[in-house]
Amino acid sequence: MLFQVVKVAPTFARRSSLALLLLCLVAVSEAQEAALSTPSIHVAYVSDSGIYLDAGKVQGIAVGARVQVMRNGEQVAELEVDFTADHSASCSILTSLRQIEQGDEVLVPGLVRASGATSPQQAGTSPGALSPPRQAAGRQGSKGSTPDLSVADNAAQRGIEQVTAPARPEPTVAQFAVQSNPPVKLLPKLPWARTSGSLTFGYQQIEDSQVASRSTQQTTARLSLRLRDLGGRPYSFTARLRARERQTSRGSDRSDRLSEFVLRYEKPGGRLSWRLGRQRGGTIGYIDGALAEFRLSENFFVGGFAGSTPVLESLSFESSGPKYGGFMRYSSKDSASGRVAEVMVAGIGEYEDGDINREYVTMQTRFGNGARWTLYQRAEIDLNRGWRQELAESSFQLSNLSLLGSFRFVDSVRMTLSYNSSQRFRTAGTRFVPAQFFSDAVQQSYRVTAYFGRGRGWNGSAGVSRRDPGTDAKPSYTYTASLYNPNIGGKSLLVGLDASSFTSESSDGLLITLRARKYFKSGHDLGLTLGNSTTNLINLMDGGVEERVNQYVRLSGTLRLPRRLFMLTEVEYDKGDDFEGYRLITNLGYRF
């Protein structure tokens, strides 16, 4: 018997090992499938009125949440969620150091990322400093806003305004507000409300030895406040405002902004929700007034809104005229397969001095299958009647169209494809502009970007975009590439190399940046960025070429202070053909 036991033991061990191996393979397969079924979140659409995400309530995003926009391992911006549908959300920008683009990844504190990529916290680092390139003035701002400061005032003349990648973002104080984004810490629950938010004071100074008029001083104060569960009931209140004063050799000017001042009622699972005050209602844009939504069934919703179009560039409730309309939406998700379908259609009318300002229909759709693929579409169709039809010579016009597709081939490879089309439309403010000075050419842009890596270790991206101005000018092209490691040697050290080039009819250029940032356990960080740009200006008359070369070195850091205080400081020295001097930016803030 003993001999038989010894004889059988090896066979039993082999069978046990085989069974254990099979179980491990099944477990790994199921883990990979689970990772892919967890939806990743991205920027679906960028407009003057806000940033739209391809995820919403079902994915765990709540109104008031703060989320991070990430690109190539570093934080691009911090957003606050203003409005959520089941599978989409609209956000406002709290801080932005680079231009936010379609396809950028979004991190929500507390949610697991499907890609397996890591945020700075997950990589053993602090999600702090951002090392932005600068861009020409007037990029990604709301209509009618005061253009932000530009270190190189002639950037647009050099052709950089026509493309996005090689341009470096201009140094506005607002861009360097709270850069790190730990989960929002709420104060102890009070008898009447829970409080969260931040208060920031900033100072900026720019000195240019070449052109004295570029030397500027600017101060900014910014408040973001949210009160939740008012009186222990499903009421909340949100206020967001900014006060700014700028001084130049030509004098001083103010640029204030009241972005939001709204009371909400949103009962989880309830049939009726409403908002009252200055607000941004998803696809309908900003409104001073009331908005209500009623749930007809599990998947169908209808709603309406009425009020006025606010003038945002002041701290008052000034408006330009009535605004009202209605909307309906359908939202469905299959939890088992991860399939998502969402459609929203809204009709909007804006009026001024008793006449039409704009009447249009907006439609937004999203379809997806977990983290494997997502298709997003947004369109605005202007309905022309009266004087608008006479000037446009058409009863309708496709004013804006945005398409975005995101596809994950394997866990470490993702690709985004996007298309955007826009055509200017007549409003009361442009009604009497002569036709020869009003360009209604259709502008189009195409972009393809591939992302590689899992977050840990080395990661990279490469992309190409084309922009057609819709005129006789030739299209422009932009090429980008990035390689970075967020945690070199496990030392909480991020190192990255970025390159971008562009070519257009009037100019071409190349920008190369090398960046490094050290994160400390205490939450502090220190970063160094070196940049070199070369731009060739082409004279369309005689074909002559003028070369412009610029270099810069930037030192920036975040200091965590006691009692939820923080300080952000950045010093940059530039030397070259377009700008020679320095800029200093510092912010002191408090997070509720």
XYZ file of C-alpha atoms in Angstrom:
592
model
C 0.000 0.000 0.000
C 2.789 2.383 0.849
C 4.443 1.582 -2.501
C 1.201 2.360 -4.319
C 0.846 5.698 -2.559
C 4.369 6.704 -3.492
C 3.806 5.585 -7.054
C 0.601 7.542 -7.489
C 1.864 10.741 -5.845
C 3.726 12.119 -8.901
C 0.679 11.610 -11.122
C -1.512 13.307 -8.568
C 0.973 16.199 -8.323
C 1.067 16.611 -12.100
C -2.733 16.662 -12.306
C -2.935 19.121 -9.416
C -0.379 21.392 -11.063
C -2.282 21.256 -14.350
C -5.563 22.108 -12.607
C -3.906 24.957 -10.739
C -2.436 26.303 -13.987
C -5.838 26.202 -15.672
C -7.413 28.034 -12.751
C -4.734 30.735 -12.945
C -5.297 31.198 -16.683
C -9.038 31.515 -16.146
C -8.484 34.021 -13.352
C -6.123 36.108 -15.478
C -8.573 36.032 -18.397
C -11.436 37.129 -16.167
C -9.318 39.887 -14.633
C -8.413 41.235 -18.074
C -12.047 41.132 -19.150
C -13.071 42.928 -15.970
C -10.484 45.621 -16.582
C -11.734 46.187 -20.109
C -15.361 46.268 -18.975
C -14.616 49.097 -16.546
C -15.330 52.233 -18.566
C -12.535 54.741 -19.054
C -13.563 58.390 -19.153
C -12.472 60.972 -21.719
C -13.203 64.487 -22.900
C -15.911 64.155 -25.536
C -16.378 67.755 -26.607
C -14.833 71.176 -25.953
C -16.880 74.345 -26.422
C -16.833 77.965 -25.317
C -19.425 77.191 -22.654
C -17.782 74.146 -21.086
C -16.107 70.753 -21.259
C -18.219 67.636 -21.889
C -17.332 64.119 -20.734
C -18.417 60.768 -22.167
C -19.522 59.458 -18.755
C -22.101 60.504 -16.167
C -24.170 59.333 -13.199
C -24.032 55.658 -14.113
C -20.231 55.764 -14.095
C -20.199 57.367 -10.639
C -19.754 61.050 -11.564
C -21.692 63.475 -9.349
C -22.442 67.178 -9.641
C -19.809 69.136 -7.750
C -17.101 66.489 -8.175
C -13.632 67.636 -9.165
C -11.913 65.644 -11.869
C -8.464 65.714 -13.456
C -7.784 65.987 -17.180
C -4.592 64.039 -17.951
C -2.306 63.865 -20.982
C 1.037 62.085 -21.260
C 1.189 61.427 -17.542
C 0.706 65.007 -16.382
C -2.357 66.907 -15.313
C -3.651 69.271 -17.998
C -6.548 70.798 -16.075
C -8.906 70.456 -13.151
C -12.652 70.524 -13.818
C -15.753 70.768 -11.683
C -18.844 68.837 -12.744
C -21.833 71.152 -13.258
C -24.420 68.843 -14.818
C -24.775 65.078 -15.158
C -26.961 62.869 -17.299
C -26.817 59.087 -17.025
C -23.890 58.721 -19.426
C -22.555 62.256 -19.969
C -21.527 65.277 -17.944
C -20.671 68.933 -18.509
C -17.907 70.631 -16.549
C -16.408 74.041 -15.957
C -12.682 74.702 -15.883
C -11.217 75.397 -12.447
C -7.602 75.445 -13.596
C -6.049 74.879 -17.019
C -2.382 74.821 -17.975
C -2.795 73.508 -21.493
C -5.541 73.569 -24.042
C -7.994 70.758 -23.292
C -8.549 68.497 -26.278
C -11.017 65.848 -27.329
C -9.845 62.431 -26.215
C -7.935 63.614 -23.148
C -8.272 61.129 -20.295
C -10.266 62.111 -17.203
C -9.584 60.827 -13.696
C -12.343 60.834 -11.091
C -11.167 60.377 -7.477
C -12.310 56.998 -6.196
C -12.962 55.403 -9.597
C -10.757 52.684 -11.093
C -9.266 53.445 -14.484
C -9.964 50.853 -17.125
C -6.698 51.309 -18.952
C -4.646 50.255 -15.995
C -2.776 53.513 -16.287
C -1.822 55.256 -13.118
C -2.347 58.749 -11.909
C 0.565 60.447 -10.174
C -0.826 59.246 -6.842
C -1.009 55.633 -8.041
C 2.509 55.857 -9.432
C 3.788 56.836 -6.037
C 3.784 60.535 -6.843
C 1.751 63.573 -6.012
C -0.564 64.895 -8.750
C 0.982 68.287 -8.631
C 2.727 70.514 -10.995
C 2.001 70.943 -14.605
C 4.551 71.997 -17.140
C 2.623 73.730 -19.893
C 3.758 75.046 -23.201
C 2.358 78.469 -24.020
C -0.234 79.316 -26.638
C -1.344 82.399 -28.485
C -3.866 84.733 -26.912
C -7.553 84.120 -27.265
C -7.433 80.332 -27.261
C -10.141 78.354 -25.531
C -11.927 81.215 -23.861
C -15.580 82.078 -23.780
C -16.879 84.502 -26.364
C -16.578 88.100 -25.379
C -13.979 87.410 -22.691
C -10.906 89.544 -22.312
C -7.990 87.839 -24.074
C -5.444 86.416 -21.685
C -1.919 87.758 -21.587
C 0.504 86.570 -24.217
C 4.254 86.666 -23.752
C 4.709 86.815 -27.516
C 2.129 89.244 -28.881
C 2.951 88.384 -32.465
C 2.245 84.668 -32.043
C -0.813 84.855 -34.275
C 1.172 86.667 -36.952
C 3.678 83.831 -36.880
C 0.966 81.309 -37.777
C 0.842 79.575 -34.432
C -2.772 80.577 -33.914
C -3.731 78.363 -36.843
C -2.419 75.197 -35.206
C -2.412 73.876 -31.700
C 0.535 71.683 -30.899
C 3.655 73.877 -31.123
C 2.077 76.883 -29.500
C 2.789 77.331 -25.808
C -0.049 78.386 -23.458
C 0.081 81.960 -22.312
C 0.795 82.621 -18.661
C -2.482 83.582 -17.068
C -2.834 83.524 -13.306
C -6.052 81.547 -13.576
C -4.169 78.756 -15.277
C -1.971 78.260 -12.243
C -4.617 77.964 -9.553
C -5.054 74.677 -7.664
C -3.006 72.135 -9.607
C -3.151 69.108 -7.370
C -6.388 67.250 -7.063
C -6.735 65.022 -4.019
C -10.231 63.764 -3.270
C -12.383 66.647 -2.082
C -12.322 66.820 1.700
C -15.610 67.899 3.175
C -15.907 69.720 6.453
C -17.745 67.895 9.233
C -21.427 67.741 8.425
C -23.185 70.781 9.808
C -26.832 70.886 10.841
C -27.663 72.806 7.687
C -25.080 71.928 4.978
C -21.874 70.220 3.896
C -19.269 72.606 2.495
C -16.517 72.204 -0.099
C -14.599 74.576 -2.353
C -11.477 76.704 -2.641
C -10.345 80.330 -2.413
C -7.268 81.461 -4.350
C -5.305 84.719 -4.599
C -2.764 85.106 -7.390
C -0.126 87.529 -8.623
C 1.601 87.590 -11.998
C 4.374 89.774 -13.377
C 5.811 89.780 -16.899
C 8.861 91.832 -17.900
C 9.969 92.027 -21.536
C 13.171 93.931 -22.260
C 12.399 94.044 -25.987
C 8.892 95.557 -25.953
C 7.974 97.580 -22.867
C 4.235 97.401 -23.641
C 4.303 93.654 -22.917
C 5.359 94.228 -19.305
C 2.327 93.462 -17.193
C 1.187 93.002 -13.612
C -1.994 91.098 -12.809
C -3.842 90.143 -9.629
C -6.656 87.584 -9.424
C -9.025 86.326 -6.737
C -11.105 83.213 -7.391
C -13.839 81.552 -5.307
C -15.509 78.179 -5.822
C -18.095 77.255 -3.169
C -20.549 74.363 -2.917
C -23.083 73.720 -0.151
C -24.757 70.298 -0.189
C -27.610 68.645 1.685
C -29.053 71.977 2.776
C -31.188 71.431 5.854
C -30.692 67.687 5.511
C -32.683 67.702 2.255
C -31.581 67.128 -1.385
C -30.859 70.831 -1.982
C -27.476 72.228 -2.963
C -26.035 75.646 -3.751
C -23.041 76.487 -5.958
C -21.221 79.791 -6.501
C -18.199 80.364 -8.751
C -16.727 83.811 -9.399
C -13.505 85.562 -10.333
C -12.150 89.105 -9.907
C -9.118 90.190 -11.951
C -7.218 93.431 -12.495
C -4.444 93.940 -15.025
C -1.988 96.838 -15.241
C 0.108 97.676 -18.306
C 1.930 100.700 -19.645
C -1.354 101.738 -21.270
C -3.305 101.717 -18.009
C -5.371 99.207 -16.050
C -8.517 97.189 -16.736
C -10.735 94.760 -14.849
C -12.042 91.389 -15.966
C -14.557 89.990 -13.483
C -16.752 86.952 -14.026
C -19.733 85.401 -12.251
C -19.878 81.906 -13.719
C -22.441 80.239 -11.460
C -24.875 81.124 -8.683
C -27.496 78.404 -8.537
C -29.777 76.495 -6.161
C -30.493 72.844 -7.074
C -33.022 70.225 -6.046
C -31.971 66.706 -7.064
C -33.480 63.808 -5.155
C -31.766 60.494 -5.943
C -34.228 58.327 -7.869
C -36.823 61.093 -7.876
C -39.000 62.003 -10.833
C -38.496 65.784 -10.683
C -35.319 67.836 -10.408
C -34.872 71.582 -10.860
C -32.345 74.421 -10.699
C -32.779 78.148 -10.157
C -30.224 80.930 -10.747
C -27.208 81.421 -12.999
C -26.328 78.011 -14.353
C -25.037 76.045 -17.295
C -27.498 73.375 -18.334
C -25.420 70.862 -20.241
C -25.917 71.360 -23.970
C -28.082 74.492 -23.589
C -25.255 76.710 -22.360
C -25.503 79.440 -19.736
C -28.829 80.824 -18.541
C -30.120 83.086 -15.773
C -33.394 81.464 -14.829
C -35.025 78.121 -14.073
C -34.542 74.619 -15.487
C -36.627 71.537 -14.648
C -36.448 67.890 -15.738
C -39.109 65.203 -15.344
C -38.520 61.456 -15.591
C -41.228 59.842 -17.750
C -39.892 56.319 -17.410
C -36.700 54.492 -16.598
C -35.028 55.690 -19.816
C -36.988 58.749 -21.021
C -36.756 62.320 -19.674
C -38.253 65.670 -20.719
C -37.525 69.159 -19.476
C -37.655 72.861 -20.128
C -35.953 76.103 -19.168
C -36.716 79.813 -19.234
C -34.795 82.940 -18.315
C -32.255 85.186 -19.987
C -28.818 85.003 -21.598
C -26.314 86.170 -18.962
C -23.442 88.580 -19.476
C -20.733 86.591 -17.763
C -17.999 89.227 -17.713
C -19.228 90.991 -14.572
C -20.158 90.184 -10.987
C -23.781 91.191 -11.543
C -26.807 89.432 -13.039
C -26.810 91.508 -16.202
C -28.350 89.772 -19.221
C -28.667 90.458 -22.942
C -32.211 89.151 -23.538
C -34.694 86.283 -23.042
C -33.698 82.662 -23.525
C -35.953 79.623 -23.314
C -36.565 76.172 -24.780
C -37.098 72.498 -24.061
C -35.323 69.185 -24.323
C -35.841 65.445 -24.206
C -33.376 62.642 -23.756
C -33.087 58.874 -23.794
C -30.550 57.013 -21.688
C -29.933 53.273 -21.481
C -27.163 50.970 -20.263
C -26.819 47.206 -20.217
C -24.827 46.460 -17.055
C -23.972 42.948 -18.196
C -22.393 43.921 -21.526
C -21.450 47.527 -20.724
C -23.317 48.829 -23.773
C -24.433 52.460 -23.495
C -26.854 54.497 -25.615
C -27.758 58.109 -24.902
C -29.507 60.690 -27.081
C -30.424 64.260 -26.152
C -32.217 66.802 -28.351
C -32.913 70.413 -27.328
C -34.576 73.389 -28.993
C -33.234 76.796 -27.887
C -34.317 80.356 -28.602
C -32.317 83.488 -27.734
C -33.736 86.970 -28.259
C -32.556 90.556 -27.889
C -34.484 93.843 -27.935
C -37.659 92.046 -28.995
C -36.010 90.462 -32.030
C -34.308 87.171 -32.840
C -30.753 86.687 -31.712
C -30.487 82.966 -32.412
C -32.812 79.945 -32.726
C -31.264 76.514 -33.035
C -31.526 72.788 -32.318
C -28.727 70.890 -30.606
C -28.342 67.119 -30.573
C -25.897 65.044 -28.565
C -25.479 61.274 -28.774
C -23.174 58.715 -27.224
C -22.856 55.011 -27.889
C -20.307 52.664 -26.393
C -19.343 49.228 -25.180
C -17.531 49.512 -21.863
C -13.940 50.600 -22.273
C -13.544 48.954 -25.685
C -15.049 51.679 -27.828
C -17.045 54.898 -27.571
C -18.669 57.041 -30.271
C -19.720 60.595 -29.451
C -21.503 63.192 -31.569
C -22.680 66.746 -30.985
C -24.325 69.047 -33.516
C -25.930 72.505 -33.608
C -28.338 73.376 -36.415
C -29.408 77.004 -36.724
C -33.003 77.597 -37.807
C -33.073 80.808 -39.799
C -36.167 82.960 -40.234
C -36.797 86.643 -40.771
C -33.675 88.740 -41.190
C -31.424 85.754 -40.432
C -32.852 83.803 -43.371
C -32.413 86.788 -45.662
C -28.734 87.187 -44.763
C -27.908 83.475 -44.743
C -30.023 82.767 -47.829
C -31.029 79.482 -46.219
C -33.637 78.317 -43.717
C -31.164 76.203 -41.751
C -27.418 75.867 -41.239
C -25.189 73.222 -39.672
C -23.189 75.569 -37.453
C -21.216 73.080 -35.380
C -20.505 69.378 -35.686
C -18.183 67.316 -33.515
C -17.465 63.594 -33.847
C -15.192 61.559 -31.599
C -14.345 57.878 -31.622
C -12.224 56.153 -28.985
C -11.058 52.569 -29.509
C -9.043 50.340 -27.197
C -7.361 47.527 -29.142
C -5.592 45.989 -26.154
C -5.113 47.099 -22.576
C -2.045 49.185 -23.466
C -3.049 50.632 -26.844
C -5.798 53.187 -27.424
C -6.621 55.384 -30.417
C -8.881 58.407 -30.828
C -10.261 59.830 -34.065
C -11.999 63.202 -34.146
C -13.618 65.536 -36.656
C -14.850 69.074 -36.076
C -16.692 71.465 -38.364
C -17.831 75.010 -37.617
C -19.476 77.826 -39.555
C -20.157 81.324 -38.249
C -23.796 82.299 -37.858
C -25.454 85.685 -37.735
C -26.623 87.114 -34.407
C -28.034 90.461 -33.364
C -24.480 91.649 -32.771
C -23.353 90.823 -36.333
C -26.614 91.562 -38.135
C -25.390 94.749 -39.769
C -21.821 93.654 -40.532
C -21.341 93.922 -44.312
C -21.109 90.591 -46.121
C -17.570 91.300 -47.352
C -16.387 91.529 -43.723
C -18.338 88.533 -42.410
C -16.717 85.202 -43.160
C -19.087 82.236 -43.054
C -16.586 79.763 -44.497
C -16.842 76.224 -43.125
C -13.744 75.407 -41.063
C -12.865 71.749 -40.565
C -10.274 69.856 -38.553
C -9.270 66.193 -38.324
C -7.167 64.510 -35.661
C -5.763 61.005 -35.077
C -3.889 60.159 -31.864
C -2.518 56.852 -30.596
C -1.635 56.196 -26.952
C 0.705 53.463 -25.750
C 1.491 52.185 -22.261
C -0.217 51.224 -19.025
C 0.673 54.270 -16.945
C 3.503 52.598 -15.055
C 6.831 52.443 -16.850
C 7.333 54.111 -20.188
C 4.357 55.545 -22.040
C 4.011 57.398 -25.305
C 1.669 59.033 -27.757
C 1.784 60.154 -31.372
C -0.703 62.170 -33.350
C -1.387 64.114 -36.506
C -4.042 66.732 -37.246
C -5.162 68.756 -40.237
C -7.046 72.045 -40.260
C -8.852 73.420 -43.317
C -9.621 77.155 -42.940
C -12.409 76.991 -45.543
C -10.850 79.787 -47.595
C -8.296 79.897 -50.390
C -5.525 79.312 -47.848
C -3.894 75.888 -47.843
C -4.583 73.494 -44.944
C -2.207 73.365 -41.989
C -0.827 70.224 -40.360
C 0.359 69.467 -36.845
C 2.426 66.470 -35.715
C 2.982 65.548 -32.054
C 4.950 62.883 -30.178
C 5.564 62.317 -26.482
C 7.524 59.840 -24.371
C 7.420 59.854 -20.569
C 7.864 57.770 -17.429
C 5.892 58.905 -14.357
C 8.060 57.082 -11.804
C 11.679 56.602 -12.819
C 13.288 53.905 -10.694
C 10.450 54.078 -8.196
C 11.824 57.441 -7.020
C 8.642 59.486 -7.648
C 10.420 61.251 -10.499
C 8.628 62.021 -13.778
C 10.750 62.511 -16.895
C 9.333 63.322 -20.308
C 10.308 64.442 -23.796
C 7.785 66.146 -26.092
C 8.066 67.243 -29.707
C 5.596 68.981 -31.980
C 5.849 70.514 -35.411
C 3.502 72.361 -37.698
C 3.370 73.521 -41.258
C 1.045 75.994 -42.933
C 0.998 78.235 -45.977
C 2.660 81.131 -44.134
C 4.865 79.414 -41.545
C 6.291 76.189 -40.175
C 8.018 75.357 -36.944
C 9.256 72.882 -34.346
C 8.999 72.870 -30.543
C 10.954 70.453 -28.322
C 10.600 70.335 -24.531
C 12.353 68.266 -21.888
C 10.617 68.065 -18.503
C 11.334 66.544 -15.122
C 9.385 66.724 -11.879
C 10.106 65.338 -8.439
C 7.195 64.520 -6.132
C 7.645 64.338 -2.368
C 5.661 62.332 0.165
C 4.593 65.496 1.961
C 2.722 66.634 -1.163
C 5.335 69.122 -2.350
C 6.779 68.939 -5.859
C 9.475 70.655 -7.883
C 9.735 70.717 -11.665
C 12.137 71.880 -14.355
C 11.239 72.378 -18.032
C 13.581 73.301 -20.907
C 12.150 74.357 -24.243
C 13.422 75.350 -27.676
C 11.268 76.525 -30.583
C 12.100 77.424 -34.159
C 9.596 79.148 -36.442
C 10.066 79.989 -40.117
C 7.916 82.870 -41.365
C 7.257 82.646 -45.095
C 6.709 85.822 -47.113
C 3.897 84.950 -49.518
C 4.866 87.813 -51.832
C 8.508 86.990 -52.590
C 8.920 83.567 -50.946
C 11.479 84.833 -48.445
C 11.896 83.050 -45.114
C 12.604 84.614 -41.718
C 13.729 82.310 -38.913
C 12.659 83.003 -35.306
C 14.362 81.057 -32.512
C 13.361 81.098 -28.837
C 14.482 79.216 -25.714
C 13.104 79.117 -22.201
C 13.825 77.547 -18.834
C 11.052 77.174 -16.274
C 11.213 76.270 -12.592
C 7.944 75.548 -10.807
C 6.782 73.983 -7.599
C 3.940 73.305 -5.181
C 4.206 73.855 -1.452
C 1.685 72.250 0.899
C 1.074 74.383 3.972
C -0.779 73.591 7.204
C -4.532 74.064 7.585
C -5.342 73.164 3.941
C -3.297 76.086 2.591
C -1.119 75.720 -0.508
C 1.273 77.861 -2.534
C 2.124 77.520 -6.218
C 5.055 79.386 -7.738
C 6.566 79.455 -11.212
C 9.512 81.405 -12.583
C 10.415 81.374 -16.278
C 13.201 83.063 -18.200
C 12.878 83.449 -21.970
C 15.505 84.480 -24.471
C 15.010 84.736 -28.211
C 13.744 86.667 -31.168
C 10.152 87.075 -29.925
C 10.565 87.644 -26.197
C 13.424 88.310 -23.812
C 12.706 88.588 -20.130
C 11.027 86.760 -17.292
C 7.662 86.044 -15.799
C 6.708 85.274 -12.220
C 3.492 83.608 -11.128
C 2.541 82.840 -7.551
C -0.712 81.734 -5.947
C -1.801 81.289 -2.361
C -4.941 79.227 -1.839
C -7.145 77.545 0.715
C -9.175 74.421 0.038
C -12.340 73.950 2.078
